[in-house]
Amino acid sequence: MSDSVRNSQKRIKLFLPGPVEVLPEILEAQTGWMIGHRMPEALELIGRIKPKLQQVFLTEQRVLFQSGTGSGFWEAAIRCAVDKKVLHCTSGAFSEKWVKVTDAVGKDHDVLEFEWGQPVLPEPIIEKLKTGEYDALAVVHNETSTGVTNPIQDIAAAVRSLPNGQDIMILVDSVSGLSGAELRFDDWDLDMAFCSSQKAFAMPPGLAMCAVSERVMEKAKTLKGRGYYWDIVTLAKSYDTDQTPNTTPLPMLYALDVQLDRMLEEGIANRFARHIAQRDYVIAEGNKRGFELYGHPDYSSPCVTNFANTLDIDISALNKFLRTKEMILSNGYGAKLKNKAFRISHMGDIYESDLAELFAAIDEFLGEGASG
Ligand SMILES: Cc1ncc(COP(=O)(O)O)c(C=O)c1O
């Protein structure tokens, strides 16, 4: 049944920064028989997944998960970790969207704006945090709209070196980074770091995962208005008994179980290195054809490359052409970057051979001699 449904669809190789390519074996893993989510088999499944997730997040603390997407943990982070005021750092579309969530939740906040395409750097953050006004910092690890990865390790080290550094919750959106761009939850002493399954985890959309520190768990217990579905205290209570508070998203967990095995077999350090190598390959191939990076070259994302449309090509026409080759890439994000930039995702289960196929197709579109 699943085969016939899938076979009736055309497969289009996704060079989009989510949803990304998903391997057939991961899709197949989802089709396991249903079980009751309080049956021992479900508890065993969660018990098996937990330590593997910890290895990928590089933490010995909890990695919570919930059916839904990463945006849920945007809200959870604000509701469960902020009491006084949160400092948001913005440098692209997603960091700006997170501010809207904080607005919607009604928590006090300030915004420290960095130019789109530039990295979020520690110094101005520290100047703001020194005022003692804030008890949380919200920062995006991998800004999917600009293709820039922010130096979370340096930011976190600078925050912790402040006299009040331990009282500031470091909340990291690594929605399109985690497992592709290096993130070391315990070593970097973070409080929340979350991601979505449809990004570097290379799974279908539908599962959000979030590492939480003991520090944030203790703080959350003292806060009112944590909400219901994304309350980390509720999620942690169930997690500790190998369960979920609501019905377990079993197909997602079947897929996660298999995908985590694949990730650990590759080795997390090797996985980070592969993503960097793929980024370097994409940048070099793009540069050869005359495309320049949109963002700061020293902070290029290992997961997605954002090229400025320096050749002034018709990106919609390029994608129309790529569709005939059963591929698609991503136009620039939003009104600000549409047709001015385009993105090639190289995260998860996209490999250099796939990227080579993409560049060969781009060459066909550009015409002979355009490949430099
Ligand atoms: C950096 C970043 N944060 C948050 C989101 C929202 O994630 P989701 O659509 O999984 O809720 C995205 C989606 O692309 C993203 O790239």
XYZ file of C-alpha atoms and ligand atoms in Angstrom:
388
model
C 0.000 0.000 0.000
C 2.648 2.520 1.046
C 4.694 1.581 -2.024
C 1.815 2.096 -4.381
C 0.984 5.481 -2.880
C 4.602 6.549 -3.095
C 5.126 5.120 -6.551
C 2.183 7.065 -7.881
C 3.998 10.259 -6.947
C 6.892 11.726 -8.858
C 10.042 11.886 -6.772
C 11.605 15.333 -6.812
C 15.004 15.627 -5.203
C 14.719 18.403 -2.663
C 17.584 20.842 -2.319
C 15.270 22.885 -0.110
C 16.183 23.788 3.463
C 13.237 21.773 4.721
C 11.480 19.570 4.027
C 14.627 17.851 2.828
C 15.320 14.592 1.012
C 14.259 11.556 3.027
C 15.750 8.151 2.243
C 13.390 5.295 1.309
C 14.448 3.309 4.376
C 13.383 6.173 6.646
C 10.044 6.477 4.855
C 9.584 2.729 5.161
C 10.407 2.734 8.856
C 7.300 4.861 9.404
C 5.007 2.121 8.208
C 5.505 -0.180 11.201
C 2.370 -1.648 12.793
C 0.576 0.595 15.210
C 0.843 -0.121 18.908
C -0.881 1.432 21.872
C 1.257 4.247 23.197
C 1.055 2.870 26.724
C 2.032 -0.647 25.617
C 5.470 -1.901 26.696
C 6.601 -1.847 23.050
C 6.066 1.935 22.920
C 7.956 2.461 26.170
C 10.797 0.304 24.857
C 10.902 2.375 21.672
C 11.205 5.637 23.628
C 13.707 4.057 26.013
C 15.827 3.077 23.009
C 15.597 6.502 21.373
C 16.471 8.643 24.424
C 20.180 7.782 24.803
C 20.686 7.999 21.044
C 19.147 11.470 20.936
C 21.433 12.517 23.783
C 24.435 11.393 21.769
C 23.357 13.493 18.789
C 22.678 16.569 20.927
C 25.956 15.878 22.771
C 24.301 16.023 26.147
C 23.711 13.905 29.213
C 20.626 15.960 30.035
C 17.122 15.400 28.705
C 16.225 15.688 25.037
C 12.463 16.189 25.006
C 10.338 15.674 21.926
C 6.800 16.497 20.909
C 4.701 15.874 17.834
C 4.668 19.153 15.959
C 7.370 21.341 14.487
C 10.161 23.509 15.842
C 7.956 26.583 16.171
C 6.359 24.902 19.175
C 9.637 25.113 21.051
C 9.925 28.803 20.151
C 6.868 29.272 22.292
C 7.966 26.742 24.927
C 11.305 28.493 25.376
C 9.670 31.861 25.971
C 6.928 30.542 28.238
C 9.091 28.158 30.268
C 12.424 29.995 30.559
C 11.666 33.710 30.683
C 10.484 35.492 33.777
C 11.779 39.096 33.585
C 12.757 39.926 30.032
C 14.335 38.166 27.054
C 16.931 39.631 24.713
C 16.291 38.534 21.114
C 19.091 38.719 18.565
C 17.836 39.074 15.002
C 19.762 38.692 11.749
C 17.232 37.171 9.358
C 13.651 36.050 8.855
C 13.502 33.272 11.453
C 15.082 35.179 14.309
C 12.577 37.954 13.524
C 9.678 35.491 13.556
C 10.713 34.287 17.012
C 10.264 37.859 18.262
C 6.669 37.726 16.995
C 6.105 34.606 19.080
C 7.354 36.423 22.168
C 5.007 39.284 21.321
C 2.117 36.846 20.957
C 2.956 35.225 24.294
C 3.114 38.686 25.862
C 6.579 38.426 27.440
C 8.730 41.493 27.878
C 11.612 41.651 25.427
C 14.160 43.753 23.600
C 15.588 43.144 20.167
C 19.247 43.448 19.260
C 19.337 43.752 15.490
C 22.199 42.537 13.344
C 22.226 43.092 9.618
C 20.794 40.242 7.524
C 23.666 38.043 6.349
C 25.943 39.107 9.171
C 26.691 36.915 12.189
C 25.307 37.552 15.658
C 28.407 38.368 17.713
C 28.978 38.272 21.472
C 30.202 41.816 22.217
C 26.980 43.812 21.718
C 25.002 41.040 23.427
C 27.197 41.237 26.492
C 26.811 45.018 26.653
C 23.028 44.565 26.820
C 23.097 41.662 29.273
C 25.410 43.569 31.636
C 22.492 45.858 32.461
C 20.996 43.003 34.483
C 17.593 43.586 32.850
C 17.439 40.178 31.183
C 17.057 36.622 32.399
C 17.154 35.009 28.956
C 18.830 35.288 25.565
C 17.148 34.017 22.390
C 19.418 33.334 19.449
C 19.171 31.359 16.221
C 22.044 28.983 15.504
C 21.567 28.529 11.770
C 19.672 31.408 10.134
C 18.010 29.483 7.310
C 16.984 32.652 5.474
C 20.530 33.995 5.099
C 22.693 30.850 5.227
C 24.678 32.146 8.188
C 25.626 30.079 11.235
C 26.083 32.087 14.401
C 28.971 31.426 16.813
C 26.856 29.994 19.620
C 29.876 28.605 21.461
C 31.487 32.063 21.730
C 28.198 33.735 22.616
C 27.474 31.212 25.370
C 31.003 31.456 26.797
C 30.714 35.241 26.937
C 27.320 35.054 28.648
C 28.529 32.587 31.269
C 31.538 34.763 32.055
C 29.260 37.577 33.259
C 28.753 37.843 37.041
C 25.046 37.031 36.488
C 25.835 34.600 33.659
C 24.361 31.544 35.394
C 21.008 33.296 35.756
C 20.619 33.925 32.044
C 18.861 31.184 30.116
C 20.528 30.589 26.749
C 17.779 29.595 24.315
C 18.971 28.357 20.943
C 16.891 27.748 17.842
C 18.932 25.164 15.976
C 15.941 24.153 13.876
C 17.973 23.882 10.674
C 21.332 23.252 12.322
C 21.180 20.376 14.731
C 23.046 17.232 13.675
C 24.470 19.079 10.636
C 26.106 22.201 12.081
C 28.145 21.532 15.204
C 26.261 22.103 18.427
C 27.585 20.752 21.739
C 24.826 21.255 24.241
C 26.699 20.328 27.439
C 30.165 21.612 26.507
C 28.703 24.961 25.473
C 26.523 25.081 28.597
C 23.241 25.879 26.835
C 19.752 25.800 28.386
C 17.462 24.939 25.484
C 18.390 23.919 21.945
C 15.738 22.660 19.591
C 15.212 21.437 16.054
C 12.648 20.063 13.624
C 12.724 16.592 12.064
C 12.457 17.902 8.472
C 15.850 19.626 8.484
C 19.292 18.077 9.114
C 17.674 15.020 10.733
C 16.442 14.210 7.208
C 13.059 12.927 8.279
C 9.537 13.950 7.338
C 8.102 16.975 9.146
C 6.163 16.277 12.322
C 8.546 15.944 15.241
C 10.283 18.644 17.281
C 13.165 17.855 19.632
C 14.676 19.995 22.371
C 17.544 19.509 24.800
C 16.861 21.102 28.179
C 19.316 21.849 30.970
C 18.634 21.013 34.604
C 18.955 24.771 35.193
C 16.046 25.607 32.895
C 13.957 22.721 34.264
C 14.347 24.055 37.802
C 13.464 27.575 36.681
C 10.466 26.428 34.625
C 8.929 24.790 37.697
C 8.750 28.220 39.339
C 7.047 29.959 36.394
C 3.350 30.399 35.763
C 1.798 30.459 32.288
C 3.940 27.703 30.816
C 1.035 26.669 28.625
C -0.126 23.121 28.077
C 1.034 21.278 24.968
C 4.633 22.526 24.975
C 5.181 22.757 28.724
C 8.672 21.342 29.311
C 7.785 20.333 32.876
C 4.932 18.134 31.615
C 7.049 16.794 28.755
C 9.904 15.955 31.145
C 7.611 14.105 33.559
C 6.486 11.749 30.803
C 9.976 11.543 29.316
C 11.277 10.249 32.638
C 8.903 7.266 32.381
C 9.639 6.668 28.683
C 6.302 8.075 27.639
C 4.753 11.146 26.077
C 1.980 13.171 27.748
C -0.297 12.953 24.713
C -0.556 10.255 22.049
C 2.909 9.270 20.889
C 3.659 10.084 17.221
C 4.641 6.463 16.551
C 5.506 6.680 12.835
C 7.857 9.574 13.558
C 9.531 7.663 16.359
C 9.903 4.527 14.221
C 11.687 6.688 11.659
C 13.743 8.485 14.307
C 14.906 5.184 15.802
C 16.340 4.120 12.432
C 17.695 7.555 11.515
C 19.511 7.899 14.858
C 21.211 4.541 14.236
C 22.358 5.803 10.864
C 23.636 9.068 12.369
C 25.564 7.302 15.105
C 26.979 4.842 12.630
C 28.287 7.782 10.599
C 29.583 9.346 13.826
C 28.475 12.789 14.913
C 31.904 14.395 14.376
C 32.087 12.817 10.899
C 28.605 14.112 10.199
C 29.615 17.671 11.105
C 32.735 17.320 8.925
C 30.691 15.961 5.984
C 28.348 18.938 6.179
C 31.284 21.359 6.139
C 32.829 19.552 3.170
C 29.499 19.722 1.310
C 29.192 23.419 2.085
C 32.718 24.049 0.779
C 31.909 22.057 -2.351
C 28.708 24.022 -2.995
C 30.388 27.393 -2.431
C 33.290 26.476 -4.745
C 30.953 25.212 -7.484
C 28.706 28.262 -7.168
C 31.676 30.651 -7.226
C 33.040 28.917 -10.344
C 29.797 29.788 -12.099
C 29.895 33.410 -10.939
C 27.576 33.282 -7.940
C 28.777 35.013 -4.798
C 27.749 34.310 -1.251
C 24.988 36.484 0.154
C 26.212 36.356 3.750
C 29.482 36.768 5.626
C 31.888 34.152 4.197
C 33.438 33.291 7.571
C 30.080 32.179 8.966
C 28.694 30.145 6.061
C 26.248 27.515 7.121
C 27.223 23.848 6.850
C 23.551 23.098 6.120
C 22.357 25.617 3.547
C 24.157 27.976 1.179
C 22.537 31.231 0.173
C 23.955 32.630 -3.059
C 23.360 36.208 -4.112
C 21.846 36.201 -7.596
C 24.967 37.865 -8.994
C 24.271 36.573 -12.525
C 20.777 38.031 -12.361
C 19.156 34.827 -13.563
C 15.436 34.126 -13.445
C 15.308 31.851 -10.403
C 11.725 30.760 -11.023
C 12.743 29.741 -14.556
C 15.739 27.869 -13.158
C 13.457 25.966 -10.826
C 11.007 25.258 -13.635
C 13.900 23.767 -15.579
C 15.150 21.807 -12.570
C 11.661 20.372 -12.099
C 12.003 18.740 -15.520
C 15.101 17.021 -14.090
C 13.194 16.059 -10.938
C 15.039 18.469 -8.680
C 14.219 21.714 -6.937
C 16.174 24.353 -5.042
C 14.935 27.274 -3.004
C 14.353 30.847 -4.073
C 15.569 33.581 -1.702
C 13.535 33.735 1.493
C 10.578 36.084 1.591
C 9.930 39.362 -0.180
C 13.345 40.684 0.872
C 15.399 38.011 -0.887
C 13.095 36.475 -3.526
C 14.923 36.488 -6.888
C 17.801 38.385 -5.248
C 19.232 35.190 -3.802
C 18.722 31.444 -3.985
C 19.464 28.651 -1.566
C 20.901 25.181 -1.961
C 20.382 22.901 0.991
C 23.121 20.340 1.625
C 21.991 18.959 4.934
C 20.957 15.526 6.114
C 20.903 12.806 3.463
C 22.019 14.942 0.542
C 25.501 13.939 -0.550
C 28.155 15.379 -2.835
C 27.020 13.169 -5.739
C 23.524 14.708 -5.473
C 25.028 18.184 -5.460
C 27.134 17.361 -8.517
C 23.934 16.333 -10.341
C 22.343 19.615 -9.342
C 25.270 21.679 -10.639
C 25.269 19.723 -13.909
C 21.604 20.641 -14.323
C 22.311 24.280 -13.428
C 24.996 24.286 -16.136
C 22.481 23.027 -18.668
C 20.195 25.869 -17.685
C 22.947 28.470 -17.855
C 24.130 27.176 -21.193
C 27.497 26.128 -22.522
C 30.506 28.058 -21.214
C 28.752 29.212 -18.072
C 30.550 26.657 -15.920
C 33.825 28.599 -15.926
C 15.774 28.735 11.813
C 14.360 28.292 11.814
N 13.641 28.433 12.935
C 12.367 28.039 13.014
C 11.715 27.523 11.921
C 10.302 27.056 12.037
O 10.338 25.666 12.046
P 9.055 24.771 11.797
O 8.518 25.137 10.468
O 9.606 23.381 11.871
O 8.110 25.079 12.907
C 12.406 27.354 10.722
C 11.752 26.803 9.531
O 12.279 26.751 8.449
C 13.769 27.749 10.677
O 14.479 27.593 9.550
